Amino acid sequence: NAGVTQTPKFQVLKTGQSMTLQCAQDMNHEYMSWYRQDPGMGLRLIHYSVGAGITDQGEVPNGYNVSRSTTEDFPLRLLSAAPSQTSVYFCASSTRLAFFPDTQYFGPGTRLTVL
Amino acid sequence: AQKITQTQPGMFVQEKEAVTLDCTYDTSDQSYGLFWYKQPSSGEMIFLIYQGSYDEQNATEGRYSLNFQKARKSANLVISASQLGDSAMYFCAMRGPVYNFNKFYFGSGTKLNVKP
């Protein structure tokens, strides 16, 4: 049982490049989410999904796309990287209890630098 | 948007003493959930404790307890008998109310240093 896995651990991009951050969980969790963590600001929700084929925006969705074709995977795509997207990205997942997402379990994070 | 406030950017505590980390939240709804996470220097996010807004008892998990004061909209984390391994960032988070329950909001965190 690997929990929530994220790849890559580190990534350096040039402005304008695109890339996909991978996230997978093996706990059969319905709810998955992406956050970014910037210094002194805590975590902010980018996008979330409540099941395969269902995604929605969080607090800071601009510049990011997501899709959820399977229960296990929830990739985050940066369409055209900008220096403002330099951050640490966390993926998380949880079960849902009576439609509410339960306690989230986090992946190890991806540290992204955009030059 | 919901708001979580952690007013203590950094705190020191002597090993074996208790420490309280403050968290206040802003919501007009009656149904919500409150969480605390620990982030060691290695970077991972570790779940510590959960309190539902309708729970009458304060949540406890080992050395962690949550001092929940609903009328004051506060959810302070109490760590008893601090250990050196408790040195980390601590984040308070809230799951949104009924109309927004798929969204989570985090505070800016408190960095706790435990001194030997």
JSON list of C-alpha atoms in Angstrom, two decimals:
[
{"chain": "A", "resi": 1, "resn": "ASN", "atom": "CA", "xyz": [0.00, 0.00, 0.00]},
{"chain": "A", "resi": 2, "resn": "ALA", "atom": "CA", "xyz": [1.95, 3.04, -1.28]},
{"chain": "A", "resi": 3, "resn": "GLY", "atom": "CA", "xyz": [-0.64, 5.68, -0.28]},
{"chain": "A", "resi": 4, "resn": "VAL", "atom": "CA", "xyz": [-0.38, 8.84, -2.37]},
{"chain": "A", "resi": 5, "resn": "THR", "atom": "CA", "xyz": [2.55, 9.05, -4.76]},
{"chain": "A", "resi": 6, "resn": "GLN", "atom": "CA", "xyz": [3.74, 12.05, -6.75]},
{"chain": "A", "resi": 7, "resn": "THR", "atom": "CA", "xyz": [6.23, 12.37, -9.58]},
{"chain": "A", "resi": 8, "resn": "PRO", "atom": "CA", "xyz": [8.58, 14.03, -10.17]},
{"chain": "A", "resi": 9, "resn": "LYS", "atom": "CA", "xyz": [9.99, 15.16, -6.80]},
{"chain": "A", "resi": 10, "resn": "PHE", "atom": "CA", "xyz": [11.80, 18.10, -8.36]},
{"chain": "A", "resi": 11, "resn": "GLN", "atom": "CA", "xyz": [11.37, 19.90, -11.67]},
{"chain": "A", "resi": 12, "resn": "VAL", "atom": "CA", "xyz": [12.86, 22.97, -13.31]},
{"chain": "A", "resi": 13, "resn": "LEU", "atom": "CA", "xyz": [11.02, 24.56, -16.24]},
{"chain": "A", "resi": 14, "resn": "LYS", "atom": "CA", "xyz": [11.58, 27.53, -18.46]},
{"chain": "A", "resi": 15, "resn": "THR", "atom": "CA", "xyz": [8.85, 30.15, -18.82]},
{"chain": "A", "resi": 16, "resn": "GLY", "atom": "CA", "xyz": [6.31, 29.03, -21.38]},
{"chain": "A", "resi": 17, "resn": "GLN", "atom": "CA", "xyz": [7.00, 25.32, -21.13]},
{"chain": "A", "resi": 18, "resn": "SER", "atom": "CA", "xyz": [4.22, 22.90, -20.25]},
{"chain": "A", "resi": 19, "resn": "MET", "atom": "CA", "xyz": [4.36, 19.86, -18.06]},
{"chain": "A", "resi": 20, "resn": "THR", "atom": "CA", "xyz": [2.24, 17.40, -16.12]},
{"chain": "A", "resi": 21, "resn": "LEU", "atom": "CA", "xyz": [2.63, 16.61, -12.44]},
{"chain": "A", "resi": 22, "resn": "GLN", "atom": "CA", "xyz": [1.55, 13.08, -11.73]},
{"chain": "A", "resi": 23, "resn": "CYS", "atom": "CA", "xyz": [-0.45, 11.91, -8.71]},
{"chain": "A", "resi": 24, "resn": "ALA", "atom": "CA", "xyz": [-1.69, 8.42, -7.93]},
{"chain": "A", "resi": 25, "resn": "GLN", "atom": "CA", "xyz": [-3.32, 6.77, -4.94]},
{"chain": "A", "resi": 26, "resn": "ASP", "atom": "CA", "xyz": [-3.99, 3.11, -4.22]},
{"chain": "A", "resi": 27, "resn": "MET", "atom": "CA", "xyz": [-6.55, 3.53, -1.45]},
{"chain": "A", "resi": 28, "resn": "ASN", "atom": "CA", "xyz": [-9.62, 3.68, -3.71]},
{"chain": "A", "resi": 29, "resn": "HIS", "atom": "CA", "xyz": [-10.32, 7.22, -2.50]},
{"chain": "A", "resi": 30, "resn": "GLU", "atom": "CA", "xyz": [-13.03, 9.13, -4.31]},
{"chain": "A", "resi": 31, "resn": "TYR", "atom": "CA", "xyz": [-11.79, 12.59, -3.41]},
{"chain": "A", "resi": 32, "resn": "MET", "atom": "CA", "xyz": [-8.47, 13.90, -4.75]},
{"chain": "A", "resi": 33, "resn": "SER", "atom": "CA", "xyz": [-7.05, 17.40, -4.73]},
{"chain": "A", "resi": 34, "resn": "TRP", "atom": "CA", "xyz": [-4.07, 19.54, -5.69]},
{"chain": "A", "resi": 35, "resn": "TYR", "atom": "CA", "xyz": [-2.54, 22.30, -3.56]},
{"chain": "A", "resi": 36, "resn": "ARG", "atom": "CA", "xyz": [0.31, 24.68, -3.91]},
{"chain": "A", "resi": 37, "resn": "GLN", "atom": "CA", "xyz": [2.40, 25.81, -0.95]},
{"chain": "A", "resi": 38, "resn": "ASP", "atom": "CA", "xyz": [4.19, 29.13, -1.09]},
{"chain": "A", "resi": 39, "resn": "PRO", "atom": "CA", "xyz": [6.40, 30.52, 1.70]},
{"chain": "A", "resi": 40, "resn": "GLY", "atom": "CA", "xyz": [4.39, 32.03, 4.54]},
{"chain": "A", "resi": 41, "resn": "MET", "atom": "CA", "xyz": [1.03, 31.27, 2.91]},
{"chain": "A", "resi": 42, "resn": "GLY", "atom": "CA", "xyz": [0.07, 27.75, 3.86]},
{"chain": "A", "resi": 43, "resn": "LEU", "atom": "CA", "xyz": [-1.61, 25.52, 1.27]},
{"chain": "A", "resi": 44, "resn": "ARG", "atom": "CA", "xyz": [-4.03, 26.78, -1.32]},
{"chain": "A", "resi": 45, "resn": "LEU", "atom": "CA", "xyz": [-6.42, 24.54, -3.23]},
{"chain": "A", "resi": 46, "resn": "ILE", "atom": "CA", "xyz": [-5.93, 24.50, -7.02]},
{"chain": "A", "resi": 47, "resn": "HIS", "atom": "CA", "xyz": [-8.40, 21.87, -8.25]},
{"chain": "A", "resi": 48, "resn": "TYR", "atom": "CA", "xyz": [-10.22, 18.93, -6.79]},
{"chain": "A", "resi": 49, "resn": "SER", "atom": "CA", "xyz": [-12.16, 15.86, -7.95]},
{"chain": "A", "resi": 50, "resn": "VAL", "atom": "CA", "xyz": [-14.92, 13.89, -6.26]},
{"chain": "A", "resi": 51, "resn": "GLY", "atom": "CA", "xyz": [-14.67, 10.92, -8.60]},
{"chain": "A", "resi": 52, "resn": "ALA", "atom": "CA", "xyz": [-13.67, 9.78, -12.08]},
{"chain": "A", "resi": 53, "resn": "GLY", "atom": "CA", "xyz": [-14.84, 12.27, -14.66]},
{"chain": "A", "resi": 54, "resn": "ILE", "atom": "CA", "xyz": [-15.72, 14.98, -12.09]},
{"chain": "A", "resi": 55, "resn": "THR", "atom": "CA", "xyz": [-13.43, 17.91, -11.38]},
{"chain": "A", "resi": 56, "resn": "ASP", "atom": "CA", "xyz": [-13.89, 21.44, -10.09]},
{"chain": "A", "resi": 57, "resn": "GLN", "atom": "CA", "xyz": [-11.88, 24.56, -9.36]},
{"chain": "A", "resi": 58, "resn": "GLY", "atom": "CA", "xyz": [-10.40, 25.50, -6.05]},
{"chain": "A", "resi": 59, "resn": "GLU", "atom": "CA", "xyz": [-9.06, 28.81, -4.81]},
{"chain": "A", "resi": 60, "resn": "VAL", "atom": "CA", "xyz": [-6.24, 29.33, -7.36]},
{"chain": "A", "resi": 61, "resn": "PRO", "atom": "CA", "xyz": [-7.07, 27.43, -10.59]},
{"chain": "A", "resi": 62, "resn": "ASN", "atom": "CA", "xyz": [-5.72, 29.81, -13.21]},
{"chain": "A", "resi": 63, "resn": "GLY", "atom": "CA", "xyz": [-2.90, 28.36, -15.32]},
{"chain": "A", "resi": 64, "resn": "TYR", "atom": "CA", "xyz": [-3.66, 24.77, -14.33]},
{"chain": "A", "resi": 65, "resn": "ASN", "atom": "CA", "xyz": [-5.75, 21.98, -15.86]},
{"chain": "A", "resi": 66, "resn": "VAL", "atom": "CA", "xyz": [-6.83, 18.67, -14.41]},
{"chain": "A", "resi": 67, "resn": "SER", "atom": "CA", "xyz": [-8.69, 15.59, -15.52]},
{"chain": "A", "resi": 68, "resn": "ARG", "atom": "CA", "xyz": [-9.67, 12.38, -13.76]},
{"chain": "A", "resi": 69, "resn": "SER", "atom": "CA", "xyz": [-10.12, 9.42, -16.04]},
{"chain": "A", "resi": 70, "resn": "THR", "atom": "CA", "xyz": [-9.60, 6.80, -13.32]},
{"chain": "A", "resi": 71, "resn": "THR", "atom": "CA", "xyz": [-10.14, 6.65, -9.56]},
{"chain": "A", "resi": 72, "resn": "GLU", "atom": "CA", "xyz": [-6.40, 6.21, -9.00]},
{"chain": "A", "resi": 73, "resn": "ASP", "atom": "CA", "xyz": [-4.87, 9.05, -11.02]},
{"chain": "A", "resi": 74, "resn": "PHE", "atom": "CA", "xyz": [-5.26, 12.81, -10.89]},
{"chain": "A", "resi": 75, "resn": "PRO", "atom": "CA", "xyz": [-2.64, 14.62, -13.03]},
{"chain": "A", "resi": 76, "resn": "LEU", "atom": "CA", "xyz": [-2.10, 18.38, -12.87]},
{"chain": "A", "resi": 77, "resn": "ARG", "atom": "CA", "xyz": [-1.11, 20.13, -16.09]},
{"chain": "A", "resi": 78, "resn": "LEU", "atom": "CA", "xyz": [0.68, 23.45, -16.30]},
{"chain": "A", "resi": 79, "resn": "LEU", "atom": "CA", "xyz": [-0.28, 24.88, -19.66]},
{"chain": "A", "resi": 80, "resn": "SER", "atom": "CA", "xyz": [2.39, 27.58, -20.04]},
{"chain": "A", "resi": 81, "resn": "ALA", "atom": "CA", "xyz": [4.64, 27.82, -17.00]},
{"chain": "A", "resi": 82, "resn": "ALA", "atom": "CA", "xyz": [5.26, 31.20, -15.40]},
{"chain": "A", "resi": 83, "resn": "PRO", "atom": "CA", "xyz": [7.70, 32.19, -12.63]},
{"chain": "A", "resi": 84, "resn": "SER", "atom": "CA", "xyz": [4.67, 32.82, -10.37]},
{"chain": "A", "resi": 85, "resn": "GLN", "atom": "CA", "xyz": [4.01, 29.08, -10.49]},
{"chain": "A", "resi": 86, "resn": "THR", "atom": "CA", "xyz": [7.26, 28.33, -8.68]},
{"chain": "A", "resi": 87, "resn": "SER", "atom": "CA", "xyz": [6.02, 26.49, -5.62]},
{"chain": "A", "resi": 88, "resn": "VAL", "atom": "CA", "xyz": [5.74, 23.16, -3.87]},
{"chain": "A", "resi": 89, "resn": "TYR", "atom": "CA", "xyz": [2.77, 21.15, -5.14]},
{"chain": "A", "resi": 90, "resn": "PHE", "atom": "CA", "xyz": [0.95, 18.62, -3.01]},
{"chain": "A", "resi": 91, "resn": "CYS", "atom": "CA", "xyz": [-1.60, 16.05, -4.08]},
{"chain": "A", "resi": 92, "resn": "ALA", "atom": "CA", "xyz": [-4.00, 14.65, -1.49]},
{"chain": "A", "resi": 93, "resn": "SER", "atom": "CA", "xyz": [-6.80, 12.09, -1.34]},
{"chain": "A", "resi": 94, "resn": "SER", "atom": "CA", "xyz": [-9.56, 11.06, 1.02]},
{"chain": "A", "resi": 95, "resn": "THR", "atom": "CA", "xyz": [-12.64, 8.93, 1.33]},
{"chain": "A", "resi": 96, "resn": "ARG", "atom": "CA", "xyz": [-16.03, 10.57, 1.39]},
{"chain": "A", "resi": 97, "resn": "LEU", "atom": "CA", "xyz": [-18.41, 10.12, 4.30]},
{"chain": "A", "resi": 98, "resn": "ALA", "atom": "CA", "xyz": [-22.00, 11.08, 3.59]},
{"chain": "A", "resi": 99, "resn": "PHE", "atom": "CA", "xyz": [-20.81, 13.22, 0.66]},
{"chain": "A", "resi": 100, "resn": "PHE", "atom": "CA", "xyz": [-18.22, 15.06, 2.75]},
{"chain": "A", "resi": 101, "resn": "PRO", "atom": "CA", "xyz": [-14.51, 14.50, 2.04]},
{"chain": "A", "resi": 102, "resn": "ASP", "atom": "CA", "xyz": [-12.92, 12.99, 5.10]},
{"chain": "A", "resi": 103, "resn": "THR", "atom": "CA", "xyz": [-9.37, 13.47, 6.40]},
{"chain": "A", "resi": 104, "resn": "GLN", "atom": "CA", "xyz": [-6.97, 14.06, 3.52]},
{"chain": "A", "resi": 105, "resn": "TYR", "atom": "CA", "xyz": [-3.73, 12.15, 3.13]},
{"chain": "A", "resi": 106, "resn": "PHE", "atom": "CA", "xyz": [-0.95, 13.90, 1.28]},
{"chain": "A", "resi": 107, "resn": "GLY", "atom": "CA", "xyz": [1.69, 12.87, -1.17]},
{"chain": "A", "resi": 108, "resn": "PRO", "atom": "CA", "xyz": [5.35, 13.84, -0.62]},
{"chain": "A", "resi": 109, "resn": "GLY", "atom": "CA", "xyz": [5.16, 16.92, -2.83]},
{"chain": "A", "resi": 110, "resn": "THR", "atom": "CA", "xyz": [6.78, 18.18, -6.03]},
{"chain": "A", "resi": 111, "resn": "ARG", "atom": "CA", "xyz": [9.12, 21.15, -5.88]},
{"chain": "A", "resi": 112, "resn": "LEU", "atom": "CA", "xyz": [8.74, 23.15, -9.10]},
{"chain": "A", "resi": 113, "resn": "THR", "atom": "CA", "xyz": [10.95, 26.02, -10.18]},
{"chain": "A", "resi": 114, "resn": "VAL", "atom": "CA", "xyz": [10.07, 28.12, -13.22]},
{"chain": "A", "resi": 115, "resn": "LEU", "atom": "CA", "xyz": [12.91, 30.23, -14.59]},
{"chain": "B", "resi": 1, "resn": "ALA", "atom": "CA", "xyz": [-13.96, 32.68, 1.02]},
{"chain": "B", "resi": 2, "resn": "GLN", "atom": "CA", "xyz": [-13.43, 30.96, 4.32]},
{"chain": "B", "resi": 3, "resn": "LYS", "atom": "CA", "xyz": [-10.55, 32.22, 6.35]},
{"chain": "B", "resi": 4, "resn": "ILE", "atom": "CA", "xyz": [-8.20, 30.51, 8.78]},
{"chain": "B", "resi": 5, "resn": "THR", "atom": "CA", "xyz": [-5.91, 32.61, 10.96]},
{"chain": "B", "resi": 6, "resn": "GLN", "atom": "CA", "xyz": [-2.84, 31.40, 12.79]},
{"chain": "B", "resi": 7, "resn": "THR", "atom": "CA", "xyz": [-1.38, 34.40, 14.59]},
{"chain": "B", "resi": 8, "resn": "GLN", "atom": "CA", "xyz": [1.80, 32.78, 15.88]},
{"chain": "B", "resi": 9, "resn": "PRO", "atom": "CA", "xyz": [4.41, 32.57, 13.09]},
{"chain": "B", "resi": 10, "resn": "GLY", "atom": "CA", "xyz": [6.88, 30.92, 15.45]},
{"chain": "B", "resi": 11, "resn": "MET", "atom": "CA", "xyz": [6.92, 29.51, 18.96]},
{"chain": "B", "resi": 12, "resn": "PHE", "atom": "CA", "xyz": [9.44, 27.97, 21.34]},
{"chain": "B", "resi": 13, "resn": "VAL", "atom": "CA", "xyz": [8.65, 25.41, 24.02]},
{"chain": "B", "resi": 14, "resn": "GLN", "atom": "CA", "xyz": [10.83, 23.54, 26.47]},
{"chain": "B", "resi": 15, "resn": "GLU", "atom": "CA", "xyz": [10.96, 19.79, 26.06]},
{"chain": "B", "resi": 16, "resn": "LYS", "atom": "CA", "xyz": [8.36, 17.97, 28.20]},
{"chain": "B", "resi": 17, "resn": "GLU", "atom": "CA", "xyz": [6.21, 21.08, 28.59]},
{"chain": "B", "resi": 18, "resn": "ALA", "atom": "CA", "xyz": [2.78, 21.60, 27.03]},
{"chain": "B", "resi": 19, "resn": "VAL", "atom": "CA", "xyz": [2.19, 24.11, 24.25]},
{"chain": "B", "resi": 20, "resn": "THR", "atom": "CA", "xyz": [-0.91, 25.60, 22.64]},
{"chain": "B", "resi": 21, "resn": "LEU", "atom": "CA", "xyz": [-0.98, 26.61, 18.99]},
{"chain": "B", "resi": 22, "resn": "ASP", "atom": "CA", "xyz": [-3.73, 29.07, 18.15]},
{"chain": "B", "resi": 23, "resn": "CYS", "atom": "CA", "xyz": [-6.20, 28.84, 15.28]},
{"chain": "B", "resi": 24, "resn": "THR", "atom": "CA", "xyz": [-9.25, 30.95, 14.60]},
{"chain": "B", "resi": 25, "resn": "TYR", "atom": "CA", "xyz": [-11.61, 30.58, 11.69]},
{"chain": "B", "resi": 26, "resn": "ASP", "atom": "CA", "xyz": [-14.25, 32.60, 9.97]},
{"chain": "B", "resi": 27, "resn": "THR", "atom": "CA", "xyz": [-17.45, 31.03, 8.76]},
{"chain": "B", "resi": 28, "resn": "SER", "atom": "CA", "xyz": [-21.14, 31.81, 9.00]},
{"chain": "B", "resi": 29, "resn": "ASP", "atom": "CA", "xyz": [-22.16, 28.18, 8.61]},
{"chain": "B", "resi": 30, "resn": "GLN", "atom": "CA", "xyz": [-22.92, 25.75, 11.43]},
{"chain": "B", "resi": 31, "resn": "SER", "atom": "CA", "xyz": [-21.55, 22.63, 9.73]},
{"chain": "B", "resi": 32, "resn": "TYR", "atom": "CA", "xyz": [-17.81, 22.39, 9.03]},
{"chain": "B", "resi": 33, "resn": "GLY", "atom": "CA", "xyz": [-14.72, 20.37, 9.90]},
{"chain": "B", "resi": 34, "resn": "LEU", "atom": "CA", "xyz": [-11.43, 21.42, 11.45]},
{"chain": "B", "resi": 35, "resn": "PHE", "atom": "CA", "xyz": [-8.08, 19.68, 10.96]},
{"chain": "B", "resi": 36, "resn": "TRP", "atom": "CA", "xyz": [-4.52, 20.03, 12.17]},
{"chain": "B", "resi": 37, "resn": "TYR", "atom": "CA", "xyz": [-1.51, 18.90, 10.16]},
{"chain": "B", "resi": 38, "resn": "LYS", "atom": "CA", "xyz": [2.17, 18.69, 10.99]},
{"chain": "B", "resi": 39, "resn": "GLN", "atom": "CA", "xyz": [4.86, 19.41, 8.42]},
{"chain": "B", "resi": 40, "resn": "PRO", "atom": "CA", "xyz": [8.38, 18.40, 9.51]},
{"chain": "B", "resi": 41, "resn": "SER", "atom": "CA", "xyz": [11.44, 19.82, 7.78]},
{"chain": "B", "resi": 42, "resn": "SER", "atom": "CA", "xyz": [11.33, 16.86, 5.40]},
{"chain": "B", "resi": 43, "resn": "GLY", "atom": "CA", "xyz": [8.22, 18.41, 3.88]},
{"chain": "B", "resi": 44, "resn": "GLU", "atom": "CA", "xyz": [5.47, 15.82, 4.14]},
{"chain": "B", "resi": 45, "resn": "MET", "atom": "CA", "xyz": [2.06, 16.72, 5.54]},
{"chain": "B", "resi": 46, "resn": "ILE", "atom": "CA", "xyz": [0.98, 14.52, 8.46]},
{"chain": "B", "resi": 47, "resn": "PHE", "atom": "CA", "xyz": [-2.61, 14.48, 9.73]},
{"chain": "B", "resi": 48, "resn": "LEU", "atom": "CA", "xyz": [-2.85, 14.95, 13.50]},
{"chain": "B", "resi": 49, "resn": "ILE", "atom": "CA", "xyz": [-6.42, 15.52, 14.64]},
{"chain": "B", "resi": 50, "resn": "TYR", "atom": "CA", "xyz": [-9.96, 16.32, 13.45]},
{"chain": "B", "resi": 51, "resn": "GLN", "atom": "CA", "xyz": [-12.92, 18.11, 15.06]},
{"chain": "B", "resi": 52, "resn": "GLY", "atom": "CA", "xyz": [-16.39, 18.29, 13.58]},
{"chain": "B", "resi": 53, "resn": "SER", "atom": "CA", "xyz": [-18.42, 21.38, 14.30]},
{"chain": "B", "resi": 54, "resn": "TYR", "atom": "CA", "xyz": [-21.20, 19.32, 15.89]},
{"chain": "B", "resi": 55, "resn": "ASP", "atom": "CA", "xyz": [-18.87, 17.26, 18.06]},
{"chain": "B", "resi": 56, "resn": "GLU", "atom": "CA", "xyz": [-19.57, 18.12, 21.69]},
{"chain": "B", "resi": 57, "resn": "GLN", "atom": "CA", "xyz": [-16.37, 16.66, 23.04]},
{"chain": "B", "resi": 58, "resn": "ASN", "atom": "CA", "xyz": [-12.94, 18.07, 22.25]},
{"chain": "B", "resi": 59, "resn": "ALA", "atom": "CA", "xyz": [-10.99, 15.72, 20.01]},
{"chain": "B", "resi": 60, "resn": "THR", "atom": "CA", "xyz": [-7.95, 13.94, 21.41]},
{"chain": "B", "resi": 61, "resn": "GLU", "atom": "CA", "xyz": [-5.30, 11.79, 19.74]},
{"chain": "B", "resi": 62, "resn": "GLY", "atom": "CA", "xyz": [-2.53, 10.69, 22.04]},
{"chain": "B", "resi": 63, "resn": "ARG", "atom": "CA", "xyz": [-0.54, 13.78, 23.09]},
{"chain": "B", "resi": 64, "resn": "TYR", "atom": "CA", "xyz": [-2.64, 16.00, 20.81]},
{"chain": "B", "resi": 65, "resn": "SER", "atom": "CA", "xyz": [-5.91, 17.57, 21.81]},
{"chain": "B", "resi": 66, "resn": "LEU", "atom": "CA", "xyz": [-8.03, 20.20, 20.17]},
{"chain": "B", "resi": 67, "resn": "ASN", "atom": "CA", "xyz": [-9.46, 22.96, 22.32]},
{"chain": "B", "resi": 68, "resn": "PHE", "atom": "CA", "xyz": [-12.64, 23.72, 20.38]},
{"chain": "B", "resi": 69, "resn": "GLN", "atom": "CA", "xyz": [-14.56, 26.86, 21.33]},
{"chain": "B", "resi": 70, "resn": "LYS", "atom": "CA", "xyz": [-17.31, 27.18, 18.77]},
{"chain": "B", "resi": 71, "resn": "ALA", "atom": "CA", "xyz": [-18.73, 30.49, 19.95]},
{"chain": "B", "resi": 72, "resn": "ARG", "atom": "CA", "xyz": [-15.29, 32.07, 19.75]},
{"chain": "B", "resi": 73, "resn": "LYS", "atom": "CA", "xyz": [-14.55, 30.28, 16.46]},
{"chain": "B", "resi": 74, "resn": "SER", "atom": "CA", "xyz": [-11.28, 28.92, 17.73]},
{"chain": "B", "resi": 75, "resn": "ALA", "atom": "CA", "xyz": [-9.70, 25.47, 17.39]},
{"chain": "B", "resi": 76, "resn": "ASN", "atom": "CA", "xyz": [-6.41, 25.54, 19.24]},
{"chain": "B", "resi": 77, "resn": "LEU", "atom": "CA", "xyz": [-4.05, 22.56, 19.16]},
{"chain": "B", "resi": 78, "resn": "VAL", "atom": "CA", "xyz": [-2.60, 21.50, 22.49]},
{"chain": "B", "resi": 79, "resn": "ILE", "atom": "CA", "xyz": [0.50, 19.32, 22.51]},
{"chain": "B", "resi": 80, "resn": "SER", "atom": "CA", "xyz": [1.24, 17.82, 25.91]},
{"chain": "B", "resi": 81, "resn": "ALA", "atom": "CA", "xyz": [4.72, 16.74, 27.02]},
{"chain": "B", "resi": 82, "resn": "SER", "atom": "CA", "xyz": [6.54, 18.19, 24.01]},
{"chain": "B", "resi": 83, "resn": "GLN", "atom": "CA", "xyz": [9.25, 16.12, 22.39]},
{"chain": "B", "resi": 84, "resn": "LEU", "atom": "CA", "xyz": [12.16, 17.18, 20.20]},
{"chain": "B", "resi": 85, "resn": "GLY", "atom": "CA", "xyz": [10.45, 15.44, 17.29]},
{"chain": "B", "resi": 86, "resn": "ASP", "atom": "CA", "xyz": [7.52, 17.84, 17.61]},
{"chain": "B", "resi": 87, "resn": "SER", "atom": "CA", "xyz": [9.65, 20.60, 16.08]},
{"chain": "B", "resi": 88, "resn": "ALA", "atom": "CA", "xyz": [7.85, 21.33, 12.80]},
{"chain": "B", "resi": 89, "resn": "MET", "atom": "CA", "xyz": [5.37, 23.59, 11.04]},
{"chain": "B", "resi": 90, "resn": "TYR", "atom": "CA", "xyz": [1.78, 23.12, 12.14]},
{"chain": "B", "resi": 91, "resn": "PHE", "atom": "CA", "xyz": [-1.18, 24.00, 9.94]},
{"chain": "B", "resi": 92, "resn": "CYS", "atom": "CA", "xyz": [-4.80, 24.45, 10.89]},
{"chain": "B", "resi": 93, "resn": "ALA", "atom": "CA", "xyz": [-7.31, 23.74, 8.13]},
{"chain": "B", "resi": 94, "resn": "MET", "atom": "CA", "xyz": [-11.06, 23.89, 7.68]},
{"chain": "B", "resi": 95, "resn": "ARG", "atom": "CA", "xyz": [-13.31, 21.93, 5.39]},
{"chain": "B", "resi": 96, "resn": "GLY", "atom": "CA", "xyz": [-15.87, 24.27, 3.96]},
{"chain": "B", "resi": 97, "resn": "PRO", "atom": "CA", "xyz": [-19.53, 24.46, 5.04]},
{"chain": "B", "resi": 98, "resn": "VAL", "atom": "CA", "xyz": [-22.41, 22.57, 3.51]},
{"chain": "B", "resi": 99, "resn": "TYR", "atom": "CA", "xyz": [-22.56, 24.58, 0.30]},
{"chain": "B", "resi": 100, "resn": "ASN", "atom": "CA", "xyz": [-18.79, 24.37, -0.14]},
{"chain": "B", "resi": 101, "resn": "PHE", "atom": "CA", "xyz": [-17.83, 21.13, 1.59]},
{"chain": "B", "resi": 102, "resn": "ASN", "atom": "CA", "xyz": [-15.41, 19.93, -1.07]},
{"chain": "B", "resi": 103, "resn": "LYS", "atom": "CA", "xyz": [-13.03, 22.80, -0.44]},
{"chain": "B", "resi": 104, "resn": "PHE", "atom": "CA", "xyz": [-10.36, 22.98, 2.24]},
{"chain": "B", "resi": 105, "resn": "TYR", "atom": "CA", "xyz": [-8.73, 26.15, 3.56]},
{"chain": "B", "resi": 106, "resn": "PHE", "atom": "CA", "xyz": [-5.41, 26.29, 5.36]},
{"chain": "B", "resi": 107, "resn": "GLY", "atom": "CA", "xyz": [-3.86, 28.80, 7.70]},
{"chain": "B", "resi": 108, "resn": "SER", "atom": "CA", "xyz": [-0.36, 30.17, 7.17]},
{"chain": "B", "resi": 109, "resn": "GLY", "atom": "CA", "xyz": [1.11, 27.90, 9.82]},
{"chain": "B", "resi": 110, "resn": "THR", "atom": "CA", "xyz": [3.05, 28.09, 13.09]},
{"chain": "B", "resi": 111, "resn": "LYS", "atom": "CA", "xyz": [6.66, 26.98, 13.32]},
{"chain": "B", "resi": 112, "resn": "LEU", "atom": "CA", "xyz": [7.22, 25.19, 16.62]},
{"chain": "B", "resi": 113, "resn": "ASN", "atom": "CA", "xyz": [10.71, 24.74, 18.03]},
{"chain": "B", "resi": 114, "resn": "VAL", "atom": "CA", "xyz": [11.14, 22.38, 20.96]},
{"chain": "B", "resi": 115, "resn": "LYS", "atom": "CA", "xyz": [14.22, 23.16, 23.05]},
{"chain": "B", "resi": 116, "resn": "PRO", "atom": "CA", "xyz": [16.07, 20.42, 24.96]}
]
